[in-house]
PDB file of C-alpha atoms in Angstrom:
ATOM      1  CA  THR A   1      13.729  23.499 -10.759  1.00 42.00           C
ATOM      2  CA  SER A   2      15.156  27.022 -11.017  1.00 45.00           C
ATOM      3  CA  ASN A   3      11.945  28.780  -9.965  1.00 52.00           C
ATOM      4  CA  GLY A   4      10.907  26.232  -7.365  1.00 59.00           C
ATOM      5  CA  THR A   5       8.663  24.221  -9.688  1.00 67.00           C
ATOM      6  CA  ILE A   6       9.435  20.732 -10.947  1.00 71.00           C
ATOM      7  CA  GLU A   7       8.774  19.786 -14.558  1.00 78.00           C
ATOM      8  CA  LEU A   8       7.890  16.099 -14.914  1.00 77.00           C
ATOM      9  CA  ARG A   9       9.203  14.002 -17.812  1.00 81.00           C
ATOM     10  CA  THR A  10       7.993  10.541 -18.806  1.00 77.00           C
ATOM     11  CA  THR A  11      10.804   7.992 -19.207  1.00 80.00           C
ATOM     12  CA  ALA A  12      11.263   4.231 -19.643  1.00 78.00           C
ATOM     13  CA  GLY A  13      12.142   3.634 -15.970  1.00 87.00           C
ATOM     14  CA  SER A  14      15.168   3.324 -13.669  1.00 91.00           C
ATOM     15  CA  ALA A  15      17.877   2.491 -16.241  1.00 91.00           C
ATOM     16  CA  ALA A  16      16.753   5.273 -18.586  1.00 90.00           C
ATOM     17  CA  ASN A  17      16.536   7.718 -15.664  1.00 91.00           C
ATOM     18  CA  LEU A  18      20.120   6.983 -14.630  1.00 92.00           C
ATOM     19  CA  ARG A  19      21.418   7.557 -18.160  1.00 90.00           C
ATOM     20  CA  LEU A  20      19.315  10.731 -18.609  1.00 89.00           C
ATOM     21  CA  LEU A  21      20.521  12.063 -15.251  1.00 89.00           C
ATOM     22  CA  THR A  22      24.123  11.542 -16.338  1.00 83.00           C
ATOM     23  CA  GLY A  23      23.383  13.208 -19.670  1.00 80.00           C
ATOM     24  CA  GLU A  24      21.843  16.149 -17.766  1.00 78.00           C
ATOM     25  CA  TYR A  25      18.514  15.784 -19.577  1.00 85.00           C
ATOM     26  CA  LEU A  26      17.124  15.249 -16.065  1.00 90.00           C
ATOM     27  CA  GLN A  27      18.236  17.030 -12.894  1.00 94.00           C
ATOM     28  CA  LEU A  28      16.209  14.848 -10.540  1.00 95.00           C
ATOM     29  CA  ALA A  29      15.120  11.254 -11.017  1.00 94.00           C
ATOM     30  CA  ILE A  30      13.829   8.229  -9.143  1.00 95.00           C
ATOM     31  CA  ALA A  31      15.552   4.873  -9.602  1.00 96.00           C
ATOM     32  CA  GLN A  32      15.699   1.520  -7.862  1.00 97.00           C
ATOM     33  CA  ALA A  33      18.618   1.380  -5.427  1.00 97.00           C
ATOM     34  CA  ASP A  34      20.082  -1.755  -7.021  1.00 97.00           C
ATOM     35  CA  LEU A  35      20.264  -0.145 -10.473  1.00 96.00           C
ATOM     36  CA  ALA A  36      21.641   3.111  -9.024  1.00 95.00           C
ATOM     37  CA  GLN A  37      24.373   1.040  -7.329  1.00 95.00           C
ATOM     38  CA  ASP A  38      25.120  -0.729 -10.629  1.00 93.00           C
ATOM     39  CA  ALA A  39      25.362   2.638 -12.408  1.00 92.00           C
ATOM     40  CA  CYS A  40      27.747   3.991  -9.755  1.00 90.00           C
ATOM     41  CA  ASN A  41      29.886   0.854  -9.710  1.00 89.00           C
ATOM     42  CA  GLN A  42      29.688   0.175 -13.473  1.00 89.00           C
ATOM     43  CA  THR A  43      28.329  -3.331 -12.874  1.00 90.00           C
ATOM     44  CA  GLY A  44      25.301  -5.280 -14.200  1.00 89.00           C
ATOM     45  CA  ILE A  45      23.687  -3.646 -17.231  1.00 89.00           C
ATOM     46  CA  PHE A  46      26.035  -0.640 -16.840  1.00 90.00           C
ATOM     47  CA  ALA A  47      29.250  -2.708 -16.999  1.00 90.00           C
ATOM     48  CA  GLU A  48      30.192  -1.418 -20.462  1.00 86.00           C
ATOM     49  CA  GLU A  49      29.276   2.231 -19.784  1.00 80.00           C
ATOM     50  CA  GLU A  50      31.945   4.627 -18.564  1.00 72.00           C
ATOM     51  CA  ASP A  51      30.008   7.840 -18.006  1.00 67.00           C
ATOM     52  CA  ILE A  52      27.131   6.711 -15.772  1.00 64.00           C
ATOM     53  CA  ARG A  53      27.847   8.923 -12.771  1.00 73.00           C
ATOM     54  CA  GLY A  54      27.426  12.569 -11.930  1.00 87.00           C
ATOM     55  CA  PHE A  55      24.601  12.183  -9.419  1.00 94.00           C
ATOM     56  CA  GLY A  56      24.056  11.621  -5.714  1.00 96.00           C
ATOM     57  CA  ALA A  57      21.233  10.341  -3.538  1.00 97.00           C
ATOM     58  CA  VAL A  58      18.731  12.684  -1.923  1.00 98.00           C
ATOM     59  CA  ALA A  59      16.556  10.152  -0.083  1.00 98.00           C
ATOM     60  CA  ALA A  60      15.117   6.660  -0.206  1.00 97.00           C
ATOM     61  CA  LEU A  61      11.430   7.396  -0.778  1.00 97.00           C
ATOM     62  CA  TYR A  62       9.798   4.000  -0.153  1.00 96.00           C
ATOM     63  CA  THR A  63      10.436   0.297  -0.632  1.00 97.00           C
ATOM     64  CA  GLU A  64       9.448  -1.332  -3.906  1.00 97.00           C
ATOM     65  CA  ALA A  65       8.369  -4.924  -3.286  1.00 98.00           C
ATOM     66  CA  CYS A  66       9.194  -7.752  -5.695  1.00 98.00           C
ATOM     67  CA  GLN A  67       5.725  -9.164  -6.308  1.00 97.00           C
ATOM     68  CA  VAL A  68       5.278 -12.598  -7.886  1.00 98.00           C
ATOM     69  CA  ILE A  69       1.676 -12.848  -9.070  1.00 97.00           C
ATOM     70  CA  VAL A  70      -0.358 -15.778 -10.374  1.00 97.00           C
ATOM     71  CA  ARG A  71      -4.081 -16.227 -10.956  1.00 97.00           C
ATOM     72  CA  ALA A  72      -5.997 -17.300  -7.864  1.00 96.00           C
ATOM     73  CA  ASP A  73      -7.520 -20.197  -9.827  1.00 96.00           C
ATOM     74  CA  SER A  74      -4.110 -21.614 -10.884  1.00 96.00           C
ATOM     75  CA  ASP A  75      -2.461 -24.566  -9.174  1.00 96.00           C
ATOM     76  CA  ILE A  76       0.771 -22.583  -8.641  1.00 97.00           C
ATOM     77  CA  GLN A  77       1.345 -22.253  -4.894  1.00 97.00           C
ATOM     78  CA  SER A  78       5.074 -21.505  -4.733  1.00 97.00           C
ATOM     79  CA  ILE A  79       7.898 -20.177  -6.876  1.00 96.00           C
ATOM     80  CA  GLU A  80       9.199 -23.735  -7.318  1.00 95.00           C
ATOM     81  CA  ASP A  81       5.890 -24.478  -9.117  1.00 96.00           C
ATOM     82  CA  LEU A  82       6.892 -21.985 -11.848  1.00 95.00           C
ATOM     83  CA  GLN A  83       9.287 -24.535 -13.366  1.00 91.00           C
ATOM     84  CA  GLY A  84       8.303 -24.921 -17.029  1.00 90.00           C
ATOM     85  CA  LYS A  85       5.703 -22.107 -16.830  1.00 93.00           C
ATOM     86  CA  THR A  86       5.575 -18.851 -18.805  1.00 92.00           C
ATOM     87  CA  VAL A  87       6.624 -15.950 -16.577  1.00 94.00           C
ATOM     88  CA  SER A  88       6.625 -12.265 -17.549  1.00 92.00           C
ATOM     89  CA  ILE A  89       9.679 -10.620 -16.020  1.00 90.00           C
ATOM     90  CA  GLY A  90       9.122  -6.977 -17.035  1.00 87.00           C
ATOM     91  CA  ALA A  91      10.365  -4.823 -19.894  1.00 85.00           C
ATOM     92  CA  GLU A  92      13.963  -5.222 -21.089  1.00 85.00           C
ATOM     93  CA  GLU A  93      16.531  -3.467 -18.867  1.00 85.00           C
ATOM     94  CA  SER A  94      13.845  -2.700 -16.276  1.00 88.00           C
ATOM     95  CA  GLY A  95      14.426  -3.074 -12.566  1.00 91.00           C
ATOM     96  CA  SER A  96      11.689  -5.714 -12.542  1.00 92.00           C
ATOM     97  CA  GLU A  97      13.579  -7.776 -15.114  1.00 92.00           C
ATOM     98  CA  GLN A  98      16.796  -7.698 -13.091  1.00 93.00           C
ATOM     99  CA  ASN A  99      14.987  -8.642  -9.860  1.00 95.00           C
ATOM    100  CA  ALA A 100      12.965 -11.389 -11.574  1.00 95.00           C
ATOM    101  CA  LEU A 101      16.074 -12.983 -13.076  1.00 93.00           C
ATOM    102  CA  GLN A 102      17.866 -12.855  -9.724  1.00 95.00           C
ATOM    103  CA  ILE A 103      14.882 -14.272  -7.817  1.00 96.00           C
ATOM    104  CA  LEU A 104      14.206 -17.093 -10.290  1.00 94.00           C
ATOM    105  CA  SER A 105      17.916 -17.905 -10.409  1.00 92.00           C
ATOM    106  CA  ALA A 106      18.007 -18.079  -6.579  1.00 94.00           C
ATOM    107  CA  TYR A 107      15.321 -20.784  -6.866  1.00 93.00           C
ATOM    108  CA  GLY A 108      17.276 -22.553  -9.613  1.00 89.00           C
ATOM    109  CA  LEU A 109      14.690 -21.739 -12.308  1.00 89.00           C
ATOM    110  CA  ASP A 110      15.539 -20.898 -15.893  1.00 74.00           C
ATOM    111  CA  THR A 111      12.236 -17.209 -18.385  1.00 68.00           C
ATOM    112  CA  ILE A 112       9.142 -13.159 -21.766  1.00 68.00           C
ATOM    113  CA  ASN A 113       9.619  -9.455 -21.503  1.00 76.00           C
ATOM    114  CA  LEU A 114       6.295  -7.607 -21.145  1.00 74.00           C
ATOM    115  CA  ASN A 115       5.447  -4.258 -19.594  1.00 77.00           C
ATOM    116  CA  TYR A 116       3.113  -4.276 -16.562  1.00 78.00           C
ATOM    117  CA  THR A 117      -0.105  -3.516 -18.413  1.00 83.00           C
ATOM    118  CA  ASP A 118       0.466  -6.077 -21.176  1.00 88.00           C
ATOM    119  CA  ALA A 119       1.514  -8.664 -18.587  1.00 90.00           C
ATOM    120  CA  ALA A 120      -1.661  -8.057 -16.558  1.00 91.00           C
ATOM    121  CA  ASP A 121      -3.798  -8.428 -19.705  1.00 92.00           C
ATOM    122  CA  GLN A 122      -2.051 -11.683 -20.663  1.00 94.00           C
ATOM    123  CA  LEU A 123      -2.323 -13.159 -17.160  1.00 95.00           C
ATOM    124  CA  LYS A 124      -6.021 -12.292 -17.160  1.00 94.00           C
ATOM    125  CA  ALA A 125      -6.424 -13.979 -20.573  1.00 94.00           C
ATOM    126  CA  GLY A 126      -4.549 -17.080 -19.366  1.00 93.00           C
ATOM    127  CA  LYS A 127      -1.742 -16.624 -21.937  1.00 95.00           C
ATOM    128  CA  ILE A 128       0.994 -16.473 -19.294  1.00 94.00           C
ATOM    129  CA  ASP A 129       1.240 -18.165 -15.902  1.00 95.00           C
ATOM    130  CA  ALA A 130       2.908 -15.551 -13.708  1.00 96.00           C
ATOM    131  CA  ILE A 131       4.179 -11.970 -13.500  1.00 95.00           C
ATOM    132  CA  VAL A 132       7.146 -10.689 -11.527  1.00 95.00           C
ATOM    133  CA  ILE A 133       7.078  -6.929 -10.943  1.00 95.00           C
ATOM    134  CA  THR A 134       8.954  -4.600  -8.622  1.00 96.00           C
ATOM    135  CA  VAL A 135       6.687  -1.734  -7.563  1.00 94.00           C
ATOM    136  CA  GLY A 136       5.543   0.128  -4.481  1.00 94.00           C
ATOM    137  CA  ILE A 137       2.604  -1.308  -2.574  1.00 95.00           C
ATOM    138  CA  PRO A 138      -0.247  -1.124  -3.160  1.00 93.00           C
ATOM    139  CA  SER A 139       0.288  -1.073  -6.940  1.00 94.00           C
ATOM    140  CA  PRO A 140      -2.748   0.235  -8.893  1.00 93.00           C
ATOM    141  CA  VAL A 141      -2.056  -2.291 -11.705  1.00 92.00           C
ATOM    142  CA  VAL A 142      -2.059  -5.206  -9.247  1.00 95.00           C
ATOM    143  CA  THR A 143      -5.134  -3.888  -7.391  1.00 96.00           C
ATOM    144  CA  GLU A 144      -7.039  -3.660 -10.692  1.00 95.00           C
ATOM    145  CA  LEU A 145      -5.913  -7.139 -11.726  1.00 95.00           C
ATOM    146  CA  ALA A 146      -6.949  -8.600  -8.344  1.00 96.00           C
ATOM    147  CA  GLY A 147     -10.411  -7.110  -8.805  1.00 95.00           C
ATOM    148  CA  GLU A 148     -10.768  -8.430 -12.366  1.00 94.00           C
ATOM    149  CA  CYS A 149      -9.533 -12.024 -12.208  1.00 93.00           C
ATOM    150  CA  GLY A 150      -8.425 -12.801  -8.657  1.00 94.00           C
ATOM    151  CA  ILE A 151      -4.726 -13.235  -7.881  1.00 97.00           C
ATOM    152  CA  ARG A 152      -2.366 -15.042  -5.531  1.00 98.00           C
ATOM    153  CA  LEU A 153       0.971 -13.554  -4.424  1.00 98.00           C
ATOM    154  CA  LEU A 154       3.789 -16.064  -3.940  1.00 98.00           C
ATOM    155  CA  ASN A 155       6.304 -15.849  -1.092  1.00 98.00           C
ATOM    156  CA  VAL A 156       9.968 -15.139  -1.812  1.00 98.00           C
ATOM    157  CA  ASP A 157      11.375 -16.555   1.405  1.00 96.00           C
ATOM    158  CA  GLY A 158      13.487 -19.275   2.993  1.00 96.00           C
ATOM    159  CA  THR A 159      16.952 -20.154   1.718  1.00 96.00           C
ATOM    160  CA  ALA A 160      16.371 -18.521  -1.699  1.00 95.00           C
ATOM    161  CA  ALA A 161      15.572 -15.174  -0.037  1.00 97.00           C
ATOM    162  CA  GLN A 162      18.635 -15.518   2.218  1.00 97.00           C
ATOM    163  CA  ARG A 163      20.754 -16.177  -0.886  1.00 96.00           C
ATOM    164  CA  LEU A 164      19.454 -12.942  -2.465  1.00 96.00           C
ATOM    165  CA  LEU A 165      19.954 -10.900   0.717  1.00 97.00           C
ATOM    166  CA  SER A 166      23.534 -12.082   1.108  1.00 97.00           C
ATOM    167  CA  SER A 167      24.445 -11.754  -2.603  1.00 95.00           C
ATOM    168  CA  TYR A 168      22.999  -8.282  -3.295  1.00 94.00           C
ATOM    169  CA  ASN A 169      23.126  -5.574  -0.638  1.00 92.00           C
ATOM    170  CA  ALA A 170      20.209  -3.601  -2.136  1.00 96.00           C
ATOM    171  CA  TYR A 171      17.653  -6.262  -1.191  1.00 97.00           C
ATOM    172  CA  ARG A 172      15.748  -6.182   2.098  1.00 96.00           C
ATOM    173  CA  GLU A 173      13.009  -8.358   3.546  1.00 97.00           C
ATOM    174  CA  VAL A 174       9.500  -7.010   2.892  1.00 97.00           C
ATOM    175  CA  THR A 175       6.101  -8.045   4.219  1.00 98.00           C
ATOM    176  CA  ILE A 176       3.088  -7.283   2.026  1.00 98.00           C
ATOM    177  CA  PRO A 177       0.392  -7.063   4.719  1.00 97.00           C
ATOM    178  CA  ALA A 178      -2.830  -9.080   4.430  1.00 98.00           C
ATOM    179  CA  GLY A 179      -5.524  -6.947   2.810  1.00 97.00           C
ATOM    180  CA  THR A 180      -3.093  -4.955   0.627  1.00 97.00           C
ATOM    181  CA  TYR A 181      -4.936  -6.342  -2.412  1.00 97.00           C
ATOM    182  CA  PRO A 182      -8.514  -7.587  -2.856  1.00 96.00           C
ATOM    183  CA  GLY A 183      -8.761 -11.247  -1.827  1.00 95.00           C
ATOM    184  CA  GLN A 184      -5.341 -11.293  -0.116  1.00 97.00           C
ATOM    185  CA  ASP A 185      -6.143 -12.793   3.269  1.00 96.00           C
ATOM    186  CA  ALA A 186      -2.598 -13.488   4.579  1.00 97.00           C
ATOM    187  CA  ASP A 187       0.714 -11.628   4.840  1.00 98.00           C
ATOM    188  CA  VAL A 188       3.134 -12.314   1.977  1.00 98.00           C
ATOM    189  CA  GLN A 189       6.896 -12.441   2.583  1.00 98.00           C
ATOM    190  CA  THR A 190       9.147 -11.197  -0.209  1.00 98.00           C
ATOM    191  CA  VAL A 191      12.197  -9.056  -0.905  1.00 98.00           C
ATOM    192  CA  GLY A 192      12.332  -5.477  -2.129  1.00 98.00           C
ATOM    193  CA  VAL A 193      14.593  -2.553  -2.985  1.00 98.00           C
ATOM    194  CA  LYS A 194      14.382   1.126  -2.154  1.00 98.00           C
ATOM    195  CA  ALA A 195      13.124   3.656  -4.712  1.00 97.00           C
ATOM    196  CA  VAL A 196      15.685   6.445  -4.390  1.00 97.00           C
ATOM    197  CA  LEU A 197      15.382  10.114  -5.340  1.00 97.00           C
ATOM    198  CA  LEU A 198      18.607  11.164  -7.077  1.00 97.00           C
ATOM    199  CA  ALA A 199      19.930  14.622  -7.941  1.00 97.00           C
ATOM    200  CA  SER A 200      22.394  15.556 -10.649  1.00 95.00           C
ATOM    201  CA  ASP A 201      25.770  16.921  -9.531  1.00 93.00           C
ATOM    202  CA  SER A 202      24.947  19.890 -11.801  1.00 92.00           C
ATOM    203  CA  LEU A 203      22.377  21.039  -9.207  1.00 94.00           C
ATOM    204  CA  PRO A 204      23.927  23.372  -6.607  1.00 96.00           C
ATOM    205  CA  ALA A 205      24.224  21.983  -3.074  1.00 97.00           C
ATOM    206  CA  LYS A 206      22.086  24.799  -1.633  1.00 97.00           C
ATOM    207  CA  GLN A 207      19.230  23.953  -3.989  1.00 96.00           C
ATOM    208  CA  VAL A 208      19.373  20.238  -3.157  1.00 97.00           C
ATOM    209  CA  GLN A 209      19.508  21.053   0.557  1.00 98.00           C
ATOM    210  CA  GLN A 210      16.275  23.090   0.177  1.00 97.00           C
ATOM    211  CA  LEU A 211      14.710  20.294  -1.861  1.00 96.00           C
ATOM    212  CA  THR A 212      15.562  17.718   0.838  1.00 97.00           C
ATOM    213  CA  GLU A 213      13.982  19.956   3.475  1.00 96.00           C
ATOM    214  CA  LEU A 214      10.875  20.358   1.309  1.00 95.00           C
ATOM    215  CA  LEU A 215      10.669  16.586   0.791  1.00 95.00           C
ATOM    216  CA  PHE A 216      10.327  15.948   4.520  1.00 96.00           C
ATOM    217  CA  SER A 217       8.302  19.031   5.437  1.00 95.00           C
ATOM    218  CA  SER A 218       5.639  18.221   2.813  1.00 94.00           C
ATOM    219  CA  ARG A 219       5.736  14.429   3.247  1.00 94.00           C
ATOM    220  CA  GLU A 220       2.015  14.028   3.996  1.00 94.00           C
ATOM    221  CA  ALA A 221       0.935  15.945   0.896  1.00 92.00           C
ATOM    222  CA  LEU A 222       3.331  13.900  -1.254  1.00 90.00           C
ATOM    223  CA  GLU A 223       2.038  10.632   0.226  1.00 91.00           C
ATOM    224  CA  GLU A 224      -1.489  11.632  -0.709  1.00 91.00           C
ATOM    225  CA  GLN A 225      -0.420  12.436  -4.283  1.00 88.00           C
ATOM    226  CA  LEU A 226       1.543   9.190  -4.708  1.00 84.00           C
ATOM    227  CA  GLY A 227      -0.866   6.919  -2.828  1.00 87.00           C
ATOM    228  CA  LEU A 228       2.167   5.446  -1.014  1.00 90.00           C
ATOM    229  CA  ALA A 229       3.681   5.836   2.448  1.00 93.00           C
ATOM    230  CA  LEU A 230       7.076   7.578   2.254  1.00 95.00           C
ATOM    231  CA  ASP A 231      10.058   6.786   4.477  1.00 96.00           C
ATOM    232  CA  PRO A 232      10.719   9.183   7.388  1.00 95.00           C
ATOM    233  CA  GLU A 233      14.165  10.878   7.624  1.00 94.00           C
ATOM    234  CA  THR A 234      15.841   8.067   9.583  1.00 91.00           C
ATOM    235  CA  ASN A 235      14.712   5.361   7.104  1.00 95.00           C
ATOM    236  CA  ALA A 236      15.371   7.569   4.070  1.00 96.00           C
ATOM    237  CA  VAL A 237      19.122   7.015   4.384  1.00 96.00           C
ATOM    238  CA  GLU A 238      18.918   3.197   4.589  1.00 95.00           C
ATOM    239  CA  GLY A 239      19.325   0.770   1.713  1.00 94.00           C
ATOM    240  CA  VAL A 240      20.637   3.442  -0.668  1.00 96.00           C
ATOM    241  CA  GLY A 241      24.182   2.140  -1.193  1.00 95.00           C
ATOM    242  CA  ILE A 242      25.551   5.132  -3.143  1.00 95.00           C
ATOM    243  CA  PRO A 243      27.000   8.474  -1.974  1.00 96.00           C
ATOM    244  CA  PHE A 244      24.558  11.257  -1.112  1.00 97.00           C
ATOM    245  CA  HIS A 245      24.500  14.580  -2.964  1.00 97.00           C
ATOM    246  CA  ALA A 246      26.425  17.247  -1.020  1.00 97.00           C
ATOM    247  CA  GLY A 247      23.242  19.289  -0.536  1.00 98.00           C
ATOM    248  CA  ALA A 248      21.279  16.345   0.860  1.00 98.00           C
ATOM    249  CA  ALA A 249      24.220  15.386   3.117  1.00 97.00           C
ATOM    250  CA  ALA A 250      24.232  18.946   4.520  1.00 97.00           C
ATOM    251  CA  TRP A 251      20.520  18.716   5.360  1.00 98.00           C
ATOM    252  CA  TYR A 252      20.908  15.321   7.080  1.00 97.00           C
ATOM    253  CA  LYS A 253      23.902  16.628   9.063  1.00 96.00           C
ATOM    254  CA  GLN A 254      21.837  19.445  10.556  1.00 96.00           C
ATOM    255  CA  ALA A 255      19.105  16.877  11.310  1.00 95.00           C
ATOM    256  CA  GLY A 256      21.691  14.819  13.234  1.00 96.00           C
ATOM    257  CA  ILE A 257      21.824  11.983  10.678  1.00 96.00           C
ATOM    258  CA  THR A 258      25.197  10.804   9.312  1.00 90.00           C
ATOM    259  CA  VAL A 259      25.433   9.818   5.640  1.00 92.00           C
ATOM    260  CA  ASP A 260      28.192   8.974   3.172  1.00 81.00           C
TER     261      ASP A 260
END
């Protein structure tokens, strides 16, 4: 980012991004808030790792919704109906996997690891019964799947959702509005976590302050590129759960917003 341009790198997702950020292979990265918190606190999949630190939050970009998807022609109407079924919970060490295990456990259910594309193909072919994925809405993979075989989204609500919200502070309640996906004619209640932009401590505060300003001043253009609505300044500091980078904190201070 030295000359104002950002070079994009393809990675294996949140957990990889957090390790690569610490190793200074990446200077900026996006990760799910719950995994970023685990990396900071050395809990969960990062419990045995001592050096996962050296970064701070810039902004929560948007909420990723935990989406539990079954075929529209299946007889599965609720998460309880997944007992004894084959459920894809995402790739190993992915944010989706962690959320899926926590959600299914909150419902008292016992689970294969597939990436999103493979899972969609297998659901379409009738080889698996359900997919749990944590992604922004609308997700292109889910939209495509809905158009090809018809899907139903299950609610993550009631006492199981309350158990998740009280056990893990990264979760928040999310509504997936009716019409988000083809054939979805009612709102779906679920939980979700923030996708957070992180910056390495190796980036100077001034640079991160400029980046934070750019993030909010060019929000509309970024939304168009991503195909997702981004959080405004006041929401961008919520649900993060880790300290902010000094440069980002300086920008929020001048905007009248207090952060850790």
